[in-house]
Amino acid sequence: MISLGLITAALFERSLNHLLLQSPGATEALRRHAGRSVRFDLTLAQYDCRIADDGCFSEAAVGTPDAVIRPTPALVARLPFFGREAWRFAEYSGDPALLATLDRVFKQLNWDVEADLAPLVGDIAAHRLHAFGRDALADLAHTFSALGHNASEYMVEEAELMARGVDVARFNHGVDQLADDAARLDARLRLLEAGHA
């Protein structure tokens, strides 16, 4: 019987290699690191891969990997909205040269959704589905951004749980002014004491 872990590992490997093959230059960049190992530590599961001679990943048992990539909660939260830019929030450890190559490769990964959907639903429907999905994600990102802005405005203006930026700046300026005045007063008192002694 095939375990769920083997199925997810194979799906992960196949999906990652599919993206690599769709992105020009990605496999060429990884060929220089053929034989090196990478661990994708997804908290709930770990996927160990070796970089094959063709520049794709192949599942392999690895004792100590040459590089480890750990997605953070910040990456997971931003991935649907920021795509490749979200990868800067991952935690990386291991061989710096391999990590630099992986970083460059992951930043250039580009999923051609239309090309993958076209054989299933046709070119026109694939284009429309892709446009719909892209617009839906953009609308969702805008909605969450507006929600965050509205929540912060409510907390500042209505509930008065946070101070407004101008009020904080005014307070900081007053504190700085008071500190300067106290320093000048201290200097004058020392002069007066030195004159009477």
Tab-separated table of N, CA, C and O in Angstrom, residues 48-174:
chain	number	residue	atom	x	y	z
A	48	ASP	N	13.119	15.905	1.198
A	48	ASP	CA	14.535	15.910	0.881
A	48	ASP	C	14.704	15.597	-0.592
A	48	ASP	O	14.128	14.633	-1.108
A	49	CYS	N	15.488	16.418	-1.258
A	49	CYS	CA	15.701	16.250	-2.694
A	49	CYS	C	17.180	16.394	-3.008
A	49	CYS	O	17.921	17.066	-2.292
A	50	ARG	N	17.572	15.770	-4.092
A	50	ARG	CA	18.891	15.982	-4.679
A	50	ARG	C	18.684	16.677	-6.013
A	50	ARG	O	17.685	16.460	-6.687
A	51	ILE	N	19.651	17.483	-6.370
A	51	ILE	CA	19.597	18.128	-7.672
A	51	ILE	C	20.209	17.140	-8.666
A	51	ILE	O	21.363	16.739	-8.530
A	52	ALA	N	19.402	16.743	-9.635
A	52	ALA	CA	19.832	15.751	-10.620
A	52	ALA	C	20.710	16.418	-11.690
A	52	ALA	O	20.822	17.643	-11.759
A	53	ASP	N	21.324	15.592	-12.533
A	53	ASP	CA	22.200	16.092	-13.594
A	53	ASP	C	21.469	16.975	-14.594
A	53	ASP	O	22.074	17.832	-15.235
A	54	ASP	N	20.144	16.800	-14.720
A	54	ASP	CA	19.370	17.621	-15.661
A	54	ASP	C	18.893	18.938	-15.034
A	54	ASP	O	18.200	19.724	-15.673
A	55	GLY	N	19.239	19.185	-13.757
A	55	GLY	CA	18.860	20.424	-13.097
A	55	GLY	C	17.511	20.379	-12.421
A	55	GLY	O	17.043	21.374	-11.876
A	56	CYS	N	16.872	19.222	-12.416
A	56	CYS	CA	15.591	19.055	-11.723
A	56	CYS	C	15.837	18.424	-10.357
A	56	CYS	O	16.921	17.920	-10.073
A	57	PHE	N	14.822	18.454	-9.523
A	57	PHE	CA	14.917	17.832	-8.205
A	57	PHE	C	14.448	16.384	-8.282
A	57	PHE	O	13.513	16.065	-9.006
A	58	SER	N	15.113	15.530	-7.519
A	58	SER	CA	14.654	14.145	-7.407
A	58	SER	C	14.640	13.787	-5.929
A	58	SER	O	15.550	14.153	-5.179
A	59	GLU	N	13.582	13.122	-5.514
A	59	GLU	CA	13.425	12.750	-4.119
A	59	GLU	C	14.568	11.824	-3.717
A	59	GLU	O	14.937	10.910	-4.449
A	60	ALA	N	15.150	12.080	-2.543
A	60	ALA	CA	16.271	11.267	-2.070
A	60	ALA	C	16.339	11.328	-0.561
A	60	ALA	O	15.998	12.341	0.050
A	61	ALA	N	16.756	10.242	0.042
A	61	ALA	CA	16.978	10.230	1.495
A	61	ALA	C	18.283	10.959	1.769
A	61	ALA	O	19.321	10.640	1.189
A	62	VAL	N	18.226	11.955	2.624
A	62	VAL	CA	19.394	12.789	2.899
A	62	VAL	C	19.618	12.830	4.402
A	62	VAL	O	18.688	13.094	5.164
A	63	GLY	N	20.862	12.557	4.825
A	63	GLY	CA	21.191	12.657	6.244
A	63	GLY	C	21.269	14.112	6.660
A	63	GLY	O	20.436	14.637	7.386
A	64	THR	N	22.302	14.785	6.175
A	64	THR	CA	22.479	16.204	6.435
A	64	THR	C	22.442	16.928	5.094
A	64	THR	O	23.344	16.756	4.273
A	65	PRO	N	21.434	17.746	4.855
A	65	PRO	CA	21.313	18.417	3.558
A	65	PRO	C	22.333	19.547	3.406
A	65	PRO	O	22.808	20.104	4.395
A	66	ASP	N	22.639	19.880	2.165
A	66	ASP	CA	23.546	20.998	1.886
A	66	ASP	C	22.848	22.337	2.093
A	66	ASP	O	23.498	23.343	2.367
A	67	ALA	N	21.536	22.349	1.971
A	67	ALA	CA	20.758	23.574	2.169
A	67	ALA	C	19.383	23.209	2.731
A	67	ALA	O	18.843	22.160	2.407
A	68	VAL	N	18.863	24.093	3.578
A	68	VAL	CA	17.532	23.900	4.150
A	68	VAL	C	16.725	25.167	3.902
A	68	VAL	O	17.205	26.280	4.128
A	69	ILE	N	15.500	24.971	3.437
A	69	ILE	CA	14.577	26.093	3.210
A	69	ILE	C	13.345	25.853	4.062
A	69	ILE	O	12.712	24.812	3.967
A	70	ARG	N	13.048	26.832	4.930
A	70	ARG	CA	11.898	26.741	5.828
A	70	ARG	C	10.961	27.907	5.581
A	70	ARG	O	11.303	29.048	5.865
A	71	PRO	N	9.776	27.635	5.070
A	71	PRO	CA	8.800	28.725	4.950
A	71	PRO	C	8.365	29.194	6.343
A	71	PRO	O	8.202	28.395	7.254
A	72	THR	N	8.238	30.485	6.500
A	72	THR	CA	7.788	31.072	7.753
A	72	THR	C	6.301	31.403	7.636
A	72	THR	O	5.760	31.443	6.531
A	73	PRO	N	5.634	31.665	8.759
A	73	PRO	CA	4.234	32.093	8.675
A	73	PRO	C	4.060	33.346	7.810
A	73	PRO	O	3.060	33.487	7.106
A	74	ALA	N	5.042	34.240	7.838
A	74	ALA	CA	4.960	35.451	7.018
A	74	ALA	C	4.957	35.095	5.538
A	74	ALA	O	4.217	35.678	4.742
A	75	LEU	N	5.767	34.114	5.143
A	75	LEU	CA	5.804	33.681	3.743
A	75	LEU	C	4.467	33.072	3.348
A	75	LEU	O	3.908	33.407	2.307
A	76	VAL	N	3.952	32.189	4.186
A	76	VAL	CA	2.692	31.500	3.865
A	76	VAL	C	1.555	32.507	3.724
A	76	VAL	O	0.727	32.400	2.819
A	77	ALA	N	1.536	33.511	4.597
A	77	ALA	CA	0.472	34.521	4.539
A	77	ALA	C	0.583	35.394	3.299
A	77	ALA	O	-0.418	35.816	2.735
A	78	ARG	N	1.819	35.652	2.850
A	78	ARG	CA	2.013	36.550	1.715
A	78	ARG	C	2.023	35.848	0.363
A	78	ARG	O	1.847	36.488	-0.657
A	79	LEU	N	2.267	34.539	0.342
A	79	LEU	CA	2.447	33.816	-0.918
A	79	LEU	C	1.298	33.993	-1.911
A	79	LEU	O	1.542	34.280	-3.076
A	80	PRO	N	0.019	33.882	-1.490
A	80	PRO	CA	-1.055	34.050	-2.479
A	80	PRO	C	-1.131	35.455	-3.064
A	80	PRO	O	-1.601	35.643	-4.177
A	81	PHE	N	-0.639	36.448	-2.319
A	81	PHE	CA	-0.802	37.825	-2.745
A	81	PHE	C	0.444	38.394	-3.408
A	81	PHE	O	0.365	39.239	-4.273
A	82	PHE	N	1.626	37.936	-2.973
A	82	PHE	CA	2.866	38.514	-3.471
A	82	PHE	C	3.688	37.556	-4.319
A	82	PHE	O	4.715	37.926	-4.845
A	83	GLY	N	3.266	36.307	-4.424
A	83	GLY	CA	3.951	35.341	-5.285
A	83	GLY	C	5.421	35.190	-4.940
A	83	GLY	O	5.780	34.954	-3.799
A	84	ARG	N	6.258	35.369	-5.966
A	84	ARG	CA	7.700	35.154	-5.795
A	84	ARG	C	8.311	36.070	-4.758
A	84	ARG	O	9.273	35.708	-4.093
A	85	GLU	N	7.795	37.280	-4.609
A	85	GLU	CA	8.355	38.228	-3.642
A	85	GLU	C	8.221	37.722	-2.205
A	85	GLU	O	8.982	38.114	-1.332
A	86	ALA	N	7.270	36.848	-1.952
A	86	ALA	CA	7.057	36.327	-0.601
A	86	ALA	C	8.206	35.428	-0.152
A	86	ALA	O	8.406	35.241	1.041
A	87	TRP	N	8.977	34.857	-1.098
A	87	TRP	CA	10.054	33.924	-0.734
A	87	TRP	C	11.139	34.576	0.096
A	87	TRP	O	11.916	33.898	0.766
A	88	ARG	N	11.223	35.907	0.107
A	88	ARG	CA	12.257	36.545	0.933
A	88	ARG	C	11.974	36.376	2.418
A	88	ARG	O	12.836	36.609	3.247
A	89	PHE	N	10.768	35.933	2.763
A	89	PHE	CA	10.417	35.721	4.159
A	89	PHE	C	10.720	34.298	4.629
A	89	PHE	O	10.441	33.957	5.770
A	90	ALA	N	11.268	33.465	3.751
A	90	ALA	CA	11.643	32.101	4.143
A	90	ALA	C	12.943	32.151	4.938
A	90	ALA	O	13.710	33.112	4.852
A	91	GLU	N	13.180	31.117	5.720
A	91	GLU	CA	14.448	30.979	6.444
A	91	GLU	C	15.340	30.044	5.649
A	91	GLU	O	14.925	28.958	5.263
A	92	TYR	N	16.561	30.479	5.396
A	92	TYR	CA	17.511	29.703	4.621
A	92	TYR	C	18.728	29.385	5.483
A	92	TYR	O	19.190	30.222	6.247
A	93	SER	N	19.266	28.163	5.345
A	93	SER	CA	20.515	27.818	6.011
A	93	SER	C	21.259	26.817	5.148
A	93	SER	O	20.655	26.070	4.382
A	94	GLY	N	22.580	26.834	5.269
A	94	GLY	CA	23.393	25.893	4.511
A	94	GLY	C	24.424	26.578	3.644
A	94	GLY	O	24.853	27.703	3.927
A	95	ASP	N	24.816	25.903	2.567
A	95	ASP	CA	25.861	26.368	1.653
A	95	ASP	C	25.431	27.666	0.969
A	95	ASP	O	24.426	27.699	0.259
A	96	PRO	N	26.209	28.757	1.164
A	96	PRO	CA	25.816	30.054	0.614
A	96	PRO	C	25.702	30.077	-0.917
A	96	PRO	O	24.801	30.711	-1.454
A	97	ALA	N	26.603	29.388	-1.625
A	97	ALA	CA	26.555	29.397	-3.091
A	97	ALA	C	25.292	28.693	-3.593
A	97	ALA	O	24.609	29.178	-4.503
A	98	LEU	N	24.968	27.555	-2.991
A	98	LEU	CA	23.759	26.824	-3.364
A	98	LEU	C	22.511	27.643	-3.029
A	98	LEU	O	21.580	27.739	-3.825
A	99	LEU	N	22.510	28.273	-1.853
A	99	LEU	CA	21.361	29.091	-1.447
A	99	LEU	C	21.175	30.287	-2.376
A	99	LEU	O	20.045	30.653	-2.706
A	100	ALA	N	22.275	30.903	-2.802
A	100	ALA	CA	22.171	32.045	-3.720
A	100	ALA	C	21.556	31.602	-5.046
A	100	ALA	O	20.696	32.297	-5.608
A	101	THR	N	21.973	30.433	-5.536
A	101	THR	CA	21.402	29.921	-6.779
A	101	THR	C	19.926	29.594	-6.600
A	101	THR	O	19.096	29.945	-7.443
A	102	LEU	N	19.579	28.922	-5.497
A	102	LEU	CA	18.174	28.593	-5.235
A	102	LEU	C	17.330	29.859	-5.129
A	102	LEU	O	16.211	29.912	-5.650
A	103	ASP	N	17.868	30.877	-4.482
A	103	ASP	CA	17.143	32.140	-4.341
A	103	ASP	C	16.864	32.750	-5.708
A	103	ASP	O	15.736	33.174	-6.000
A	104	ARG	N	17.888	32.785	-6.569
A	104	ARG	CA	17.698	33.322	-7.922
A	104	ARG	C	16.682	32.500	-8.704
A	104	ARG	O	15.814	33.040	-9.388
A	105	VAL	N	16.796	31.185	-8.598
A	105	VAL	CA	15.882	30.307	-9.339
A	105	VAL	C	14.446	30.476	-8.855
A	105	VAL	O	13.521	30.611	-9.653
A	106	PHE	N	14.244	30.490	-7.523
A	106	PHE	CA	12.883	30.611	-7.002
A	106	PHE	C	12.268	31.962	-7.327
A	106	PHE	O	11.065	32.072	-7.518
A	107	LYS	N	13.092	33.008	-7.390
A	107	LYS	CA	12.553	34.325	-7.718
A	107	LYS	C	12.114	34.413	-9.170
A	107	LYS	O	11.283	35.234	-9.515
A	108	GLN	N	12.684	33.578	-10.034
A	108	GLN	CA	12.303	33.640	-11.445
A	108	GLN	C	11.258	32.595	-11.812
A	108	GLN	O	10.786	32.581	-12.953
A	109	LEU	N	10.877	31.736	-10.864
A	109	LEU	CA	9.848	30.744	-11.169
A	109	LEU	C	8.565	31.448	-11.588
A	109	LEU	O	8.145	32.414	-10.962
A	110	ASN	N	7.968	30.936	-12.638
A	110	ASN	CA	6.751	31.552	-13.137
A	110	ASN	C	5.820	30.453	-13.635
A	110	ASN	O	6.141	29.756	-14.590
A	111	TRP	N	4.699	30.302	-12.983
A	111	TRP	CA	3.745	29.269	-13.362
A	111	TRP	C	2.897	29.778	-14.515
A	111	TRP	O	2.167	30.760	-14.378
A	112	ASP	N	2.982	29.125	-15.644
A	112	ASP	CA	2.168	29.471	-16.810
A	112	ASP	C	0.839	28.733	-16.676
A	112	ASP	O	0.643	27.656	-17.215
A	113	VAL	N	-0.067	29.338	-15.945
A	113	VAL	CA	-1.363	28.727	-15.638
A	113	VAL	C	-2.145	28.449	-16.918
A	113	VAL	O	-2.744	27.380	-17.076
A	114	GLU	N	-2.122	29.404	-17.823
A	114	GLU	CA	-2.882	29.232	-19.070
A	114	GLU	C	-2.411	28.016	-19.854
A	114	GLU	O	-3.228	27.258	-20.386
A	115	ALA	N	-1.099	27.818	-19.932
A	115	ALA	CA	-0.562	26.672	-20.677
A	115	ALA	C	-0.987	25.353	-20.041
A	115	ALA	O	-1.228	24.362	-20.751
A	116	ASP	N	-1.086	25.331	-18.706
A	116	ASP	CA	-1.494	24.097	-18.029
A	116	ASP	C	-2.998	23.846	-18.141
A	116	ASP	O	-3.439	22.699	-18.160
A	117	LEU	N	-3.786	24.917	-18.196
A	117	LEU	CA	-5.235	24.759	-18.299
A	117	LEU	C	-5.713	24.520	-19.732
A	117	LEU	O	-6.739	23.880	-19.941
A	118	ALA	N	-4.974	25.038	-20.710
A	118	ALA	CA	-5.411	24.972	-22.110
A	118	ALA	C	-5.736	23.556	-22.589
A	118	ALA	O	-6.771	23.360	-23.227
A	119	PRO	N	-4.928	22.527	-22.309
A	119	PRO	CA	-5.296	21.182	-22.779
A	119	PRO	C	-6.582	20.647	-22.137
A	119	PRO	O	-7.251	19.794	-22.704
A	120	LEU	N	-6.921	21.170	-20.967
A	120	LEU	CA	-8.111	20.685	-20.262
A	120	LEU	C	-9.392	21.386	-20.698
A	120	LEU	O	-10.440	20.752	-20.828
A	121	VAL	N	-9.290	22.723	-20.890
A	121	VAL	CA	-10.510	23.493	-21.157
A	121	VAL	C	-10.461	24.297	-22.444
A	121	VAL	O	-11.451	24.941	-22.802
A	122	GLY	N	-9.346	24.315	-23.140
A	122	GLY	CA	-9.214	25.099	-24.364
A	122	GLY	C	-8.519	26.430	-24.082
A	122	GLY	O	-8.467	26.893	-22.943
A	123	ASP	N	-7.999	27.036	-25.144
A	123	ASP	CA	-7.201	28.261	-25.001
A	123	ASP	C	-7.996	29.445	-24.463
A	123	ASP	O	-7.552	30.147	-23.558
A	124	ILE	N	-9.176	29.672	-25.016
A	124	ILE	CA	-9.965	30.843	-24.612
A	124	ILE	C	-10.433	30.710	-23.168
A	124	ILE	O	-10.298	31.635	-22.366
A	125	ALA	N	-10.945	29.550	-22.811
A	125	ALA	CA	-11.399	29.338	-21.431
A	125	ALA	C	-10.224	29.409	-20.460
A	125	ALA	O	-10.359	29.952	-19.354
A	126	ALA	N	-9.070	28.888	-20.860
A	126	ALA	CA	-7.881	28.949	-19.997
A	126	ALA	C	-7.477	30.395	-19.747
A	126	ALA	O	-7.166	30.776	-18.619
A	127	HIS	N	-7.502	31.198	-20.810
A	127	HIS	CA	-7.164	32.613	-20.662
A	127	HIS	C	-8.146	33.309	-19.719
A	127	HIS	O	-7.746	34.069	-18.839
A	128	ARG	N	-9.431	33.035	-19.897
A	128	ARG	CA	-10.448	33.679	-19.055
A	128	ARG	C	-10.366	33.211	-17.604
A	128	ARG	O	-10.509	34.007	-16.673
A	129	LEU	N	-10.132	31.917	-17.406
A	129	LEU	CA	-9.982	31.400	-16.037
A	129	LEU	C	-8.766	32.003	-15.349
A	129	LEU	O	-8.823	32.369	-14.170
A	130	HIS	N	-7.677	32.111	-16.095
A	130	HIS	CA	-6.466	32.711	-15.527
A	130	HIS	C	-6.712	34.176	-15.158
A	130	HIS	O	-6.336	34.629	-14.077
A	131	ALA	N	-7.351	34.925	-16.055
A	131	ALA	CA	-7.651	36.335	-15.786
A	131	ALA	C	-8.583	36.470	-14.580
A	131	ALA	O	-8.384	37.333	-13.718
A	132	PHE	N	-9.576	35.590	-14.514
A	132	PHE	CA	-10.501	35.614	-13.379
A	132	PHE	C	-9.760	35.333	-12.068
A	132	PHE	O	-9.959	36.035	-11.068
A	133	GLY	N	-8.920	34.316	-12.058
A	133	GLY	CA	-8.163	33.975	-10.852
A	133	GLY	C	-7.215	35.082	-10.436
A	133	GLY	O	-7.106	35.419	-9.256
A	134	ARG	N	-6.519	35.661	-11.415
A	134	ARG	CA	-5.587	36.756	-11.133
A	134	ARG	C	-6.338	37.952	-10.554
A	134	ARG	O	-5.931	38.542	-9.555
A	135	ASP	N	-7.470	38.301	-11.163
A	135	ASP	CA	-8.269	39.428	-10.678
A	135	ASP	C	-8.854	39.145	-9.296
A	135	ASP	O	-8.924	40.039	-8.443
A	136	ALA	N	-9.275	37.898	-9.068
A	136	ALA	CA	-9.832	37.530	-7.759
A	136	ALA	C	-8.775	37.660	-6.670
A	136	ALA	O	-9.050	38.180	-5.582
A	137	LEU	N	-7.548	37.209	-6.951
A	137	LEU	CA	-6.467	37.349	-5.966
A	137	LEU	C	-6.126	38.818	-5.726
A	137	LEU	O	-5.881	39.230	-4.590
A	138	ALA	N	-6.112	39.621	-6.789
A	138	ALA	CA	-5.836	41.056	-6.639
A	138	ALA	C	-6.930	41.720	-5.804
A	138	ALA	O	-6.641	42.548	-4.928
A	139	ASP	N	-8.183	41.367	-6.069
A	139	ASP	CA	-9.296	41.924	-5.284
A	139	ASP	C	-9.209	41.498	-3.826
A	139	ASP	O	-9.474	42.295	-2.916
A	140	LEU	N	-8.844	40.250	-3.592
A	140	LEU	CA	-8.701	39.747	-2.232
A	140	LEU	C	-7.582	40.481	-1.501
A	140	LEU	O	-7.743	40.877	-0.339
A	141	ALA	N	-6.451	40.696	-2.181
A	141	ALA	CA	-5.334	41.433	-1.583
A	141	ALA	C	-5.764	42.863	-1.255
A	141	ALA	O	-5.450	43.386	-0.178
A	142	HIS	N	-6.496	43.486	-2.179
A	142	HIS	CA	-6.981	44.848	-1.939
A	142	HIS	C	-7.954	44.882	-0.764
A	142	HIS	O	-7.904	45.787	0.072
A	143	THR	N	-8.827	43.884	-0.678
A	143	THR	CA	-9.798	43.806	0.416
A	143	THR	C	-9.096	43.695	1.761
A	143	THR	O	-9.438	44.402	2.716
A	144	PHE	N	-8.092	42.808	1.849
A	144	PHE	CA	-7.369	42.648	3.115
A	144	PHE	C	-6.571	43.897	3.465
A	144	PHE	O	-6.474	44.272	4.624
A	145	SER	N	-6.027	44.554	2.454
A	145	SER	CA	-5.300	45.795	2.696
A	145	SER	C	-6.244	46.871	3.237
A	145	SER	O	-5.925	47.561	4.208
A	146	ALA	N	-7.408	47.002	2.622
A	146	ALA	CA	-8.394	47.990	3.074
A	146	ALA	C	-8.906	47.649	4.468
A	146	ALA	O	-9.101	48.534	5.307
A	147	LEU	N	-9.101	46.360	4.725
A	147	LEU	CA	-9.558	45.921	6.043
A	147	LEU	C	-8.533	46.282	7.115
A	147	LEU	O	-8.879	46.786	8.187
A	148	GLY	N	-7.261	46.032	6.820
A	148	GLY	CA	-6.200	46.393	7.769
A	148	GLY	C	-6.141	47.889	8.013
A	148	GLY	O	-5.985	48.345	9.150
A	149	HIS	N	-6.273	48.667	6.935
A	149	HIS	CA	-6.264	50.122	7.068
A	149	HIS	C	-7.456	50.595	7.900
A	149	HIS	O	-7.317	51.439	8.786
A	150	ASN	N	-8.632	50.045	7.619
A	150	ASN	CA	-9.834	50.438	8.359
A	150	ASN	C	-9.725	50.051	9.835
A	150	ASN	O	-10.148	50.809	10.708
A	151	ALA	N	-9.182	48.862	10.109
A	151	ALA	CA	-9.033	48.426	11.506
A	151	ALA	C	-8.073	49.341	12.255
A	151	ALA	O	-8.344	49.732	13.398
A	152	SER	N	-6.964	49.699	11.615
A	152	SER	CA	-6.016	50.587	12.300
A	152	SER	C	-6.617	51.977	12.496
A	152	SER	O	-6.425	52.599	13.545
A	153	GLU	N	-7.360	52.451	11.511
A	153	GLU	CA	-8.009	53.752	11.660
A	153	GLU	C	-9.037	53.722	12.788
A	153	GLU	O	-9.143	54.663	13.577
A	154	TYR	N	-9.798	52.645	12.886
A	154	TYR	CA	-10.770	52.512	13.972
A	154	TYR	C	-10.070	52.524	15.327
A	154	TYR	O	-10.507	53.192	16.260
A	155	MET	N	-8.969	51.762	15.427
A	155	MET	CA	-8.261	51.679	16.707
A	155	MET	C	-7.685	53.030	17.121
A	155	MET	O	-7.605	53.342	18.307
A	156	VAL	N	-7.300	53.852	16.152
A	156	VAL	CA	-6.720	55.158	16.457
A	156	VAL	C	-7.804	56.199	16.695
A	156	VAL	O	-7.796	56.905	17.701
A	157	GLU	N	-8.739	56.304	15.785
A	157	GLU	CA	-9.700	57.395	15.821
A	157	GLU	C	-10.917	57.131	16.705
A	157	GLU	O	-11.345	58.003	17.447
A	158	GLU	N	-11.495	55.941	16.617
A	158	GLU	CA	-12.743	55.660	17.322
A	158	GLU	C	-12.525	55.066	18.704
A	158	GLU	O	-13.045	55.554	19.694
A	159	ALA	N	-11.804	53.978	18.775
A	159	ALA	CA	-11.620	53.290	20.049
A	159	ALA	C	-10.514	53.921	20.892
A	159	ALA	O	-10.410	53.649	22.080
A	160	GLU	N	-9.702	54.747	20.268
A	160	GLU	CA	-8.580	55.419	20.930
A	160	GLU	C	-7.679	54.433	21.674
A	160	GLU	O	-7.219	54.693	22.777
A	161	LEU	N	-7.440	53.294	21.041
A	161	LEU	CA	-6.539	52.285	21.606
A	161	LEU	C	-5.087	52.545	21.227
A	161	LEU	O	-4.177	52.046	21.874
A	162	MET	N	-4.897	53.320	20.178
A	162	MET	CA	-3.554	53.649	19.714
A	162	MET	C	-3.485	55.150	19.482
A	162	MET	O	-4.482	55.799	19.212
A	163	ALA	N	-2.274	55.680	19.584
A	163	ALA	CA	-2.085	57.109	19.350
A	163	ALA	C	-1.897	57.378	17.865
A	163	ALA	O	-1.348	56.554	17.136
A	164	ARG	N	-2.354	58.547	17.435
A	164	ARG	CA	-2.141	58.946	16.046
A	164	ARG	C	-0.672	59.304	15.857
A	164	ARG	O	0.017	59.708	16.793
A	165	GLY	N	-0.205	59.183	14.637
A	165	GLY	CA	1.198	59.480	14.333
A	165	GLY	C	1.587	60.901	14.688
A	165	GLY	O	2.664	61.151	15.234
A	166	VAL	N	0.713	61.869	14.391
A	166	VAL	CA	1.008	63.272	14.713
A	166	VAL	C	1.096	63.489	16.219
A	166	VAL	O	1.928	64.261	16.687
A	167	ASP	N	0.230	62.808	16.972
A	167	ASP	CA	0.280	62.941	18.429
A	167	ASP	C	1.567	62.360	18.998
A	167	ASP	O	2.174	62.932	19.906
A	168	VAL	N	1.998	61.221	18.465
A	168	VAL	CA	3.251	60.613	18.919
A	168	VAL	C	4.424	61.520	18.572
A	168	VAL	O	5.320	61.746	19.395
A	169	ALA	N	4.423	62.083	17.367
A	169	ALA	CA	5.506	62.986	16.952
A	169	ALA	C	5.529	64.233	17.834
A	169	ALA	O	6.607	64.686	18.255
A	170	ARG	N	4.359	64.790	18.137
A	170	ARG	CA	4.272	65.965	19.000
A	170	ARG	C	4.793	65.644	20.401
A	170	ARG	O	5.547	66.425	20.996
A	171	PHE	N	4.410	64.476	20.930
A	171	PHE	CA	4.879	64.054	22.249
A	171	PHE	C	6.402	63.884	22.251
A	171	PHE	O	7.087	64.358	23.162
A	172	ASN	N	6.932	63.213	21.229
A	172	ASN	CA	8.382	63.014	21.149
A	172	ASN	C	9.123	64.337	21.059
A	172	ASN	O	10.183	64.511	21.677
A	173	HIS	N	8.576	65.283	20.294
A	173	HIS	CA	9.188	66.606	20.196
A	173	HIS	C	9.181	67.304	21.560
A	173	HIS	O	10.172	67.927	21.953
A	174	GLY	N	8.068	67.186	22.274
A	174	GLY	CA	7.988	67.783	23.611
A	174	GLY	C	8.994	67.161	24.581
A	174	GLY	O	9.619	67.867	25.384
